[in-house]
XYZ file of N, CA and C in Angstrom:
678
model
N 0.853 -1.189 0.000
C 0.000 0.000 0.000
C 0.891 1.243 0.000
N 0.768 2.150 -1.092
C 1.889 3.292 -0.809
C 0.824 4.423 -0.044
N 2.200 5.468 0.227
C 1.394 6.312 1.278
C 0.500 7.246 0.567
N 0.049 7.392 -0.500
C -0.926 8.465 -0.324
C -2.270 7.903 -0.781
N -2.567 6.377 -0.456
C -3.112 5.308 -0.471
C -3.606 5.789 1.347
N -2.495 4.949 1.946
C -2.761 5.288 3.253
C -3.513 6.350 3.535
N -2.851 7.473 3.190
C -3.207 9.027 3.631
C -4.716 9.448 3.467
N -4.689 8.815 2.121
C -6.745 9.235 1.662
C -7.741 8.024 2.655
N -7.585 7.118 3.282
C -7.819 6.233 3.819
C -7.784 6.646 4.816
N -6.821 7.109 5.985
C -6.723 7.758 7.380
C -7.836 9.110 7.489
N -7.756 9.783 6.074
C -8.950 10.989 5.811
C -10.361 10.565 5.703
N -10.437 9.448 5.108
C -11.702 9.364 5.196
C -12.237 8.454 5.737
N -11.703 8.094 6.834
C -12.059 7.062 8.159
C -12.764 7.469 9.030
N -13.880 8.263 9.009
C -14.280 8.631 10.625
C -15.938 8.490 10.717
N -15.795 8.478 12.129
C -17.425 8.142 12.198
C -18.182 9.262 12.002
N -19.665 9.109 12.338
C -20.859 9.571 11.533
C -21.316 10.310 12.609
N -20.626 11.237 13.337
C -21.061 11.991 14.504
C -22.228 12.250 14.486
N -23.237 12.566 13.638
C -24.481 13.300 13.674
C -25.476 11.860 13.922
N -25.162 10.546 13.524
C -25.534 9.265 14.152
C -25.216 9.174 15.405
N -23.731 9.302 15.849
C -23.794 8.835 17.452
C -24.477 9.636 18.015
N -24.942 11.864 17.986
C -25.519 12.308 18.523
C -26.822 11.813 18.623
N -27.659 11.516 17.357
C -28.565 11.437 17.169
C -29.108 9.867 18.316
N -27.793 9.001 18.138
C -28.399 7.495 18.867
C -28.184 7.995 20.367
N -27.513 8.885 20.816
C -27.271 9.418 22.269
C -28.563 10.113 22.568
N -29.207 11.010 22.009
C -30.884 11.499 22.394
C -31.599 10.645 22.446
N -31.599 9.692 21.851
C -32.529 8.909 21.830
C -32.822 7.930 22.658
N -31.156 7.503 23.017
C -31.207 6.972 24.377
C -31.126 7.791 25.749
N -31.246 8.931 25.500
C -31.656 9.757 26.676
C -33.193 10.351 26.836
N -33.649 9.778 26.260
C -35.548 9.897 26.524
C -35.840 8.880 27.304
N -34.977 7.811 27.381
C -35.577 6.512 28.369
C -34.644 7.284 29.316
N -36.262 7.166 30.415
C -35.604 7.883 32.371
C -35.474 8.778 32.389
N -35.569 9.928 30.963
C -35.129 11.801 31.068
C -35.884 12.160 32.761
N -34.892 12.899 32.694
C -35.111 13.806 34.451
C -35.058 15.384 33.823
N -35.698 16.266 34.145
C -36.314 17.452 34.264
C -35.809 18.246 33.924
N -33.900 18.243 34.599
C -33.057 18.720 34.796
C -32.258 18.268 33.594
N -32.391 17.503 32.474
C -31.638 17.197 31.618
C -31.196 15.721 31.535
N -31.142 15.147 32.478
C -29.912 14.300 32.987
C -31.109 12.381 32.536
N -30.843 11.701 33.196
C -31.307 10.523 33.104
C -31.217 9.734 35.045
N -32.116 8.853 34.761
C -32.516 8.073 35.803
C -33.051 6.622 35.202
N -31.435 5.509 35.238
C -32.067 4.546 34.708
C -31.650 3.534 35.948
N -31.909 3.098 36.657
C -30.926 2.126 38.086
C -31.138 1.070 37.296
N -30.285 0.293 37.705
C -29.740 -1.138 37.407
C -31.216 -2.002 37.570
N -31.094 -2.506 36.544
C -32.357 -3.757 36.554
C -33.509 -3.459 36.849
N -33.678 -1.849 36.744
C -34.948 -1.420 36.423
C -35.856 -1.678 35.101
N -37.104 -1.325 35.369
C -37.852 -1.831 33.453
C -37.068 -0.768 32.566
N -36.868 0.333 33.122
C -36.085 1.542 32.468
C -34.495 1.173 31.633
N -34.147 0.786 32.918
C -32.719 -0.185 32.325
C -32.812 -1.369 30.854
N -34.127 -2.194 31.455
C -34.359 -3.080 30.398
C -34.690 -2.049 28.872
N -35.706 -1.598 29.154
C -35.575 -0.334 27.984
C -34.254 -0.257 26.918
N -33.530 0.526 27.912
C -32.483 0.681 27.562
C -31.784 -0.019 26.703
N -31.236 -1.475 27.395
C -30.512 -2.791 26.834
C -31.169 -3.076 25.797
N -32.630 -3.039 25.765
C -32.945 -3.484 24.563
C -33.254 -2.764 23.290
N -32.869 -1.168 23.525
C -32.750 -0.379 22.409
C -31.166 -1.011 21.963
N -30.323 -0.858 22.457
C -29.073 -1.004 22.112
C -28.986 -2.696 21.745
N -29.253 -3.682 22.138
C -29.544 -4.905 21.475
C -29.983 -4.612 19.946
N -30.792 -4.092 19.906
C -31.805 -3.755 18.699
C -30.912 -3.351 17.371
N -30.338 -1.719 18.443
C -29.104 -1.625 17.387
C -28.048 -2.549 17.034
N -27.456 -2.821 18.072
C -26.242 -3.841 17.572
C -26.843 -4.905 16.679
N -27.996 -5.603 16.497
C -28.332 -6.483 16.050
C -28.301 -5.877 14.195
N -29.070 -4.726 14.522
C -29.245 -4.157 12.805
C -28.015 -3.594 12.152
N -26.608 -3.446 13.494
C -25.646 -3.488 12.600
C -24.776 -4.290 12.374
N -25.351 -6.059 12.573
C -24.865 -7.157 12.172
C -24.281 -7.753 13.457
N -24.060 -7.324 14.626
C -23.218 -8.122 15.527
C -24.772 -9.350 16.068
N -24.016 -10.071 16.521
C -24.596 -10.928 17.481
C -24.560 -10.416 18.434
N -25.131 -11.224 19.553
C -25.715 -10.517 21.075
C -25.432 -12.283 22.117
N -24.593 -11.877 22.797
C -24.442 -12.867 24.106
C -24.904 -11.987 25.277
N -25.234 -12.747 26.783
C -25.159 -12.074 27.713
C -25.003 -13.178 28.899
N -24.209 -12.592 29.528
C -22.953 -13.450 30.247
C -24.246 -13.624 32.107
N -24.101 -14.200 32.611
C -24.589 -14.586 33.642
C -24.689 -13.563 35.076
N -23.936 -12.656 34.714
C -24.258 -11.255 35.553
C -25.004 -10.296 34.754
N -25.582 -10.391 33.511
C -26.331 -9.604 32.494
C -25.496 -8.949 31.805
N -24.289 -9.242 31.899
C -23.695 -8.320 30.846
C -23.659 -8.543 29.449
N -24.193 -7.614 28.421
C -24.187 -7.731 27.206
C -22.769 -7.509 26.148
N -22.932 -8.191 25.406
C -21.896 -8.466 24.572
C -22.402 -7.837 23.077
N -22.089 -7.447 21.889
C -22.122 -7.113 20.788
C -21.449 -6.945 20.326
N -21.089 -8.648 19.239
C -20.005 -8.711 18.606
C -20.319 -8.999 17.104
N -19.090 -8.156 16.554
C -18.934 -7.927 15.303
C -17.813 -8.908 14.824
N -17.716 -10.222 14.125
C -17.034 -10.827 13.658
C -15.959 -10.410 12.803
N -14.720 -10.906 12.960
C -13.301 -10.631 12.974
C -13.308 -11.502 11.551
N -11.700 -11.244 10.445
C -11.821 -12.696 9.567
C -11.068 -13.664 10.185
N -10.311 -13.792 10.915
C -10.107 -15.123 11.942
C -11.128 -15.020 13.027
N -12.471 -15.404 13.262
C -13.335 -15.179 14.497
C -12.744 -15.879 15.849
N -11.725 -17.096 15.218
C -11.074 -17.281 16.421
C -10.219 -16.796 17.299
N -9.950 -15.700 17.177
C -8.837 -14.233 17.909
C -9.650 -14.089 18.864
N -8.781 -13.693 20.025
C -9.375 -12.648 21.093
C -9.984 -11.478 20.715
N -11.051 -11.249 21.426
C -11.442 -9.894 20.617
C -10.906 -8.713 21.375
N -11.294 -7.241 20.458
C -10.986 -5.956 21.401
C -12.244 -5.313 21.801
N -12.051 -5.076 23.079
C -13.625 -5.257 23.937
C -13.766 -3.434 23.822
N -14.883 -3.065 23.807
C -15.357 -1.773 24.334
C -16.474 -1.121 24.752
N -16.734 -0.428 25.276
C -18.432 -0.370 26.134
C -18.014 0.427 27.548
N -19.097 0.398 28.153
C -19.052 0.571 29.530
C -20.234 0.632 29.970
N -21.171 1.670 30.630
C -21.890 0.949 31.058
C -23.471 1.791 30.740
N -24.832 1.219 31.023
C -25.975 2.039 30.556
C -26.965 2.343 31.651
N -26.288 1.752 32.821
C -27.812 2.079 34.116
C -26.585 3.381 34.860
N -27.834 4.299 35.395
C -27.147 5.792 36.217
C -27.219 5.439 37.424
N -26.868 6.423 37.565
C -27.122 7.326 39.546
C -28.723 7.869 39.040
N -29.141 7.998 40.766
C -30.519 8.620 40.435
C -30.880 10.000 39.580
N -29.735 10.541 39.938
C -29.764 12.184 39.277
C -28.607 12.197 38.365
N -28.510 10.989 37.265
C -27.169 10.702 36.508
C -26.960 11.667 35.126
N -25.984 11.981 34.372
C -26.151 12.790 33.414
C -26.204 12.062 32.375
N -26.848 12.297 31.158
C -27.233 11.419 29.838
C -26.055 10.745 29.050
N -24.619 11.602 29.278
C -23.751 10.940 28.457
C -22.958 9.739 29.826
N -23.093 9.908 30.975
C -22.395 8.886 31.382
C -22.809 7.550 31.564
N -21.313 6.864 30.718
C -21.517 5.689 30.208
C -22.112 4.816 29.176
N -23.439 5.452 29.427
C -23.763 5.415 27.939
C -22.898 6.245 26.479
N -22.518 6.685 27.087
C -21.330 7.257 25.990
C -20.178 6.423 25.289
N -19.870 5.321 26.197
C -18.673 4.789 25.766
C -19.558 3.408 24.604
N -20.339 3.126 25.265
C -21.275 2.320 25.037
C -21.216 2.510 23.527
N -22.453 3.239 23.346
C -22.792 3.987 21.765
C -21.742 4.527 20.744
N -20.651 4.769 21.495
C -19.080 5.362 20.931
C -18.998 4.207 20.488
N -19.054 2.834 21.180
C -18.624 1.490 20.039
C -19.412 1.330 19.526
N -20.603 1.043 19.815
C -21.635 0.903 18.581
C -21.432 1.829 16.931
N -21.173 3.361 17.671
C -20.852 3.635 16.163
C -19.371 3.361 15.664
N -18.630 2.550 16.074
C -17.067 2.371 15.940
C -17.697 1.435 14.572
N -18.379 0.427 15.154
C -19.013 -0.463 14.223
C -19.630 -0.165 13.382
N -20.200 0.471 13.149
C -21.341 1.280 12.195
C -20.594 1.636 10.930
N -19.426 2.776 11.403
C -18.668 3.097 10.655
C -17.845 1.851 9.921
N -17.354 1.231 10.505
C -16.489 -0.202 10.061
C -17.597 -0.285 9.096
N -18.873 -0.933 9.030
C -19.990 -1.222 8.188
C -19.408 -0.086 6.920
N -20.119 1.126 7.099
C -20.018 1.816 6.517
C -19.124 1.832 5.726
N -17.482 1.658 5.585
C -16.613 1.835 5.225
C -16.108 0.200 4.617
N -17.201 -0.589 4.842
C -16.222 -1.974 4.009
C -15.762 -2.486 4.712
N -15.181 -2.245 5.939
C -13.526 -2.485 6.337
C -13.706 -4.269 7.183
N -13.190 -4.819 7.206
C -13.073 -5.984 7.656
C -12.113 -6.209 8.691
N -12.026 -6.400 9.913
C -10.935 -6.323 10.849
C -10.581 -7.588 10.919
N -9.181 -7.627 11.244
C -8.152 -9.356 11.923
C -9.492 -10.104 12.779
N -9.524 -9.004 14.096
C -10.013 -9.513 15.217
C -11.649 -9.146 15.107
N -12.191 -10.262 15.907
C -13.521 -9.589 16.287
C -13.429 -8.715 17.092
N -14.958 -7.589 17.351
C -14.464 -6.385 18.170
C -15.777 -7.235 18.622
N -16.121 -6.183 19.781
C -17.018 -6.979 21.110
C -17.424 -5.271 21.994
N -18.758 -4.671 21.906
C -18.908 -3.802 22.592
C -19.747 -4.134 23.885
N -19.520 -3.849 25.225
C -19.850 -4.459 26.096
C -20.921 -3.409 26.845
N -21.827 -4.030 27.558
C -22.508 -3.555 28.316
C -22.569 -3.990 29.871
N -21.708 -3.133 30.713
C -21.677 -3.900 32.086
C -22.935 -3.757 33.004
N -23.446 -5.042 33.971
C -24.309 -4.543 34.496
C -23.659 -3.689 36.076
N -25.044 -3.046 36.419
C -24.655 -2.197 38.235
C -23.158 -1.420 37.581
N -23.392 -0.776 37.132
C -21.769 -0.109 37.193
C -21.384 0.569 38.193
N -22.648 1.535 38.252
C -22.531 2.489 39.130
C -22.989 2.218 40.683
N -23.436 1.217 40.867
C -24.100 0.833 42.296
C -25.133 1.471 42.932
N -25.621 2.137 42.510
C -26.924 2.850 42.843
C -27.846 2.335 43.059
N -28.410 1.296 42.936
C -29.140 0.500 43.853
C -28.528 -1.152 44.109
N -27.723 -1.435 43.620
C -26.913 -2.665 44.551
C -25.436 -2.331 44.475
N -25.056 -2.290 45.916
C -23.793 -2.164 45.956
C -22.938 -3.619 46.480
N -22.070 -3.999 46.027
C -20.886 -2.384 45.528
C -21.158 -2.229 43.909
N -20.400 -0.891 43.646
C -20.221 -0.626 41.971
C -19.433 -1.582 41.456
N -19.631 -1.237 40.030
C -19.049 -2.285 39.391
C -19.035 -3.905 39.626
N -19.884 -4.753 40.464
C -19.907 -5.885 40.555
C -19.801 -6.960 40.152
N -20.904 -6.434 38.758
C -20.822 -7.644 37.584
C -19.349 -7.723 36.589
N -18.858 -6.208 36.265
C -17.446 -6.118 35.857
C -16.396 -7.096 36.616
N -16.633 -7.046 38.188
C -15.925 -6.963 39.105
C -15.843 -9.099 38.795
N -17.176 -9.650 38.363
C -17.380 -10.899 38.601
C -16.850 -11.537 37.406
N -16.476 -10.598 36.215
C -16.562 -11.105 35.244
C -14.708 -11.202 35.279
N -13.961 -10.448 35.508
C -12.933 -10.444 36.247
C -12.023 -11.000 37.098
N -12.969 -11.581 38.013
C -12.631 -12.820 39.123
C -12.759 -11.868 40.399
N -12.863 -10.854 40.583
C -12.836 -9.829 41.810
C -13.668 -10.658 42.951
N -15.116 -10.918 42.271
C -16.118 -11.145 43.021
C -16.259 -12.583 42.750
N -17.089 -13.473 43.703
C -17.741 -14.953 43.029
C -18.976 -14.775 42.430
N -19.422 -15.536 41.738
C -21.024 -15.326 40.842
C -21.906 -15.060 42.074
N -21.886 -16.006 43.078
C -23.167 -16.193 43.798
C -22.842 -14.799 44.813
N -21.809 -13.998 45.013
C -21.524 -12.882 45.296
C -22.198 -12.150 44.823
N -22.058 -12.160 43.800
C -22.889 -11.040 42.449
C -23.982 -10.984 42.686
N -24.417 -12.228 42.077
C -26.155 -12.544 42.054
C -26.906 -12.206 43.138
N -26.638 -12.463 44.406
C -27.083 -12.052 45.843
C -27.220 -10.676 46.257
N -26.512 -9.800 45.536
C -26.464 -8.560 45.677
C -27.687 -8.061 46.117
N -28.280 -7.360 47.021
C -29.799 -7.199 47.304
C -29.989 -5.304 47.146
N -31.086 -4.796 46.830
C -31.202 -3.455 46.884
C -32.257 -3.349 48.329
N -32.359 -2.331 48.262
C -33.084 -1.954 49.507
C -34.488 -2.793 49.991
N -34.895 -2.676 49.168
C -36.450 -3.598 49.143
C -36.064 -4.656 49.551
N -34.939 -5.322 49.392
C -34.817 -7.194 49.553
C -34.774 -7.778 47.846
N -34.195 -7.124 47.038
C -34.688 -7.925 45.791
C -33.194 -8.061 45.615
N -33.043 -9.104 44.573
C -31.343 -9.403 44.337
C -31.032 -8.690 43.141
N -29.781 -8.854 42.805
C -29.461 -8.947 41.342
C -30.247 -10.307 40.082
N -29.499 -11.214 41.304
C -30.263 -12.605 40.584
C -31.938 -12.411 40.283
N -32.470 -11.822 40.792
C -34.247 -12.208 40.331
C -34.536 -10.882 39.654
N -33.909 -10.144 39.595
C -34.362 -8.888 38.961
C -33.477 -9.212 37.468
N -32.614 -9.807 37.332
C -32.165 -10.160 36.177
C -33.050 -11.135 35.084
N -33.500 -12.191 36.429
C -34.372 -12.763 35.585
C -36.007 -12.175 35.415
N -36.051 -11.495 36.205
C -37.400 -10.629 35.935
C -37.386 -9.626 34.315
N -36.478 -8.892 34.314
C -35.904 -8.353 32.814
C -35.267 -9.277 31.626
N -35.030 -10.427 32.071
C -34.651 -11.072 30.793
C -33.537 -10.936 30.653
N -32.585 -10.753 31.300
C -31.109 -10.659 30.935
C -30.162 -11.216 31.992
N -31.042 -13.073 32.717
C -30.202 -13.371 33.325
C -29.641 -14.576 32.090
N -27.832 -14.032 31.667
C -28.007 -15.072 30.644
C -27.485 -16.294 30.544
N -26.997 -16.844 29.890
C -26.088 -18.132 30.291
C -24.506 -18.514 29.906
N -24.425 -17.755 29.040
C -22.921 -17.280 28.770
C -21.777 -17.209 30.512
N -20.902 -18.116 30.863
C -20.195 -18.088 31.752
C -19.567 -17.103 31.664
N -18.942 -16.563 33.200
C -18.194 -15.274 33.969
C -16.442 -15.800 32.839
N -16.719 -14.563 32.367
C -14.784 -14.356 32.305
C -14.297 -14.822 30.776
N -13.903 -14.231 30.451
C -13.322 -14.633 28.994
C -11.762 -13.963 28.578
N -10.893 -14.338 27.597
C -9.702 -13.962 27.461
C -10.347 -13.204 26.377
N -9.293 -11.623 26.886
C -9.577 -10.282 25.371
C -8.279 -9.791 25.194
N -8.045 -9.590 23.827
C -6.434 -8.742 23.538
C -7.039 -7.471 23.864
N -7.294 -6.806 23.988
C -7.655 -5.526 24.848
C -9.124 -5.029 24.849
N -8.926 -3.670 25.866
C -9.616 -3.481 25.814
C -9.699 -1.686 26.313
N -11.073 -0.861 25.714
C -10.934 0.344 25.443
C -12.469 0.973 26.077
N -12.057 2.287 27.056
C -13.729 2.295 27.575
C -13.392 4.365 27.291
N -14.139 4.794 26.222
C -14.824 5.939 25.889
C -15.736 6.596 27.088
N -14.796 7.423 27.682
C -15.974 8.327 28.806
C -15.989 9.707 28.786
N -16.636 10.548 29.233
C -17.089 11.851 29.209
C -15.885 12.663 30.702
N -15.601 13.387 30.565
C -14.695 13.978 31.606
C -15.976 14.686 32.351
N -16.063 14.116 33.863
C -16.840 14.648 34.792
C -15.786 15.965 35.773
N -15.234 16.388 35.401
C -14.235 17.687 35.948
C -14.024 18.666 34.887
N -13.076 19.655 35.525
C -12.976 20.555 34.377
C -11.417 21.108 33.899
N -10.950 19.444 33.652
C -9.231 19.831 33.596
C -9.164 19.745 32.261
N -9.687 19.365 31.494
C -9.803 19.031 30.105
C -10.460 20.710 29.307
N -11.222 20.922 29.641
C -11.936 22.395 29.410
C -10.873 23.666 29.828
N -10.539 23.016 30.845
C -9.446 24.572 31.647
C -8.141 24.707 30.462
N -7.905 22.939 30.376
C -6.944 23.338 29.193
C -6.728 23.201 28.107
N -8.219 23.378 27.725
C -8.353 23.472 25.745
C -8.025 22.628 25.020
N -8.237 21.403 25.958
C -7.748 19.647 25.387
C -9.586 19.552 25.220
N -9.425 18.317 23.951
C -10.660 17.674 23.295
C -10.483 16.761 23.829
N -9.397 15.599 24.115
C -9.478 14.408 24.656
C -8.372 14.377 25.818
N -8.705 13.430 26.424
C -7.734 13.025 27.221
C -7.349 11.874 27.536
N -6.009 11.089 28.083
C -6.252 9.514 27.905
C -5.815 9.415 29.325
N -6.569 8.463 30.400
C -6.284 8.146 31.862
C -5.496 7.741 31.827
N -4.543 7.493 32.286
C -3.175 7.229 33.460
C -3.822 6.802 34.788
N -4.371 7.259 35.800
C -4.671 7.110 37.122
C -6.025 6.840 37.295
N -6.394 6.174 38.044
C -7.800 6.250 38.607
C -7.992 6.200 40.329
N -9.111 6.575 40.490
C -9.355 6.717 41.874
C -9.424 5.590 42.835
N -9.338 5.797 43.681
C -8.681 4.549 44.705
C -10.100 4.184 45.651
N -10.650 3.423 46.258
C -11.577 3.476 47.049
C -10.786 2.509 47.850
N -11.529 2.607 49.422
C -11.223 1.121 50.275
C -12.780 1.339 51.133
N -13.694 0.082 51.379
C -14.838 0.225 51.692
C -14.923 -0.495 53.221
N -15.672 0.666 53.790
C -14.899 -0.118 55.640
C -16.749 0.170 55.690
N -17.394 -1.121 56.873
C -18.409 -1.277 57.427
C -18.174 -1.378 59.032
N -18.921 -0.202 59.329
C -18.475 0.047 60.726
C -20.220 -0.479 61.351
């Protein structure tokens, strides 16, 4: 391939921004809050909503759909060796009660249109790609955060997970199967990487006239029950 092969190719590679805006409103009408923002908690019908707009999509842009035994959704786009590890991306689609519309769902829909575009453009990748949907990210009504990530991982045990209870007494486990997304796909899989698209909740990125930024550090928690 000579370079000005390459060059027109690197130019006209990019996604369909006025699609991802457009699929980001749309998934911010399920749970809209007053104030702008969204209200979808984990394994709510709202949540289910949700999953199953984005099922819907991934499906019409050719991926298949797994969902792993903590509900986490999978949407994968086949690789031409399908036997490769894939490169995972997503994050997550249930809020905080007073959550803002792009978090998480952002990274989410950012792969969905990663794929879209791939469509769009012909392009055929080595690897399969795999956009993920974690469940409880945020822990807002079963804690701790991140659980199902946490299980899929090895952090946590399944029956850890599943037991998780919200205030009422209800679990993870029966509210999963109440929504349909308790699935059967086993905890844990090998990925050559993996990539999570988020929204900067501060204002270090704005203060200094940066568009993106790439993490280095993350925040530390230690959880004490007194």
């Amino acid at each position: 391939m000579n370079a000005q092969l390459k060059t027109n190719l690197s130019a006209d590679l990019r996604i369909n921004g006025q699609r991802l805006w457009d699929s980001l409103m749309e998934m911010a009408k399920i749970g809209a809050t007053a104030k702008g923002g969204v209200c979808r908690l984990a394994l709510t019908d709202l949540d289910k909503q949700g999953r199953d707009l984005f099922v819907r999509w991934a499906q019409e842009a050719g991926c298949s759909i797994s969902v792993d035994q903590m509900g986490n959704v999978f949407a994968r786009r086949a690789g031409k060796d399908d036997t490769l590890t894939p490169v995972v991306t997503g994050s997550h689609a249930d809020s905080q009660p007073t959550g803002g519309k792009f978090d998480g769902i952002y990274g989410v829909l950012g792969g969905l249109e990663v794929i879209r575009s791939l469509n769009d453009h012909g392009i055929e990748t080595d690897r399969p790609i795999e956009v993920v949907v974690w469940t409880n990210e945020e822990g807002s009504r079963f804690a701790p955060a991140m659980v199902a990530s946490g299980v899929f991982a090895g952090v946590f045990t399944l029956d850890y997970g599943l037991s998780r209870a919200d205030v009422n007494g209800l679990t993870m486990g029966q509210e999963l199967e109440r929504i349909g997304y308790a699935g059967d796909q086993p905890m844990g899989k090998p990925i050559h990487a993996a990539f999570e698209l988020h929204i900067e909740q501060g204002p270090i990125l704005e203060a200094e006239g940066k568009t993106i930024g790439v993490v280095a550090h993350a925040q530390g928690q230690r959880w004490y029950e007194v």
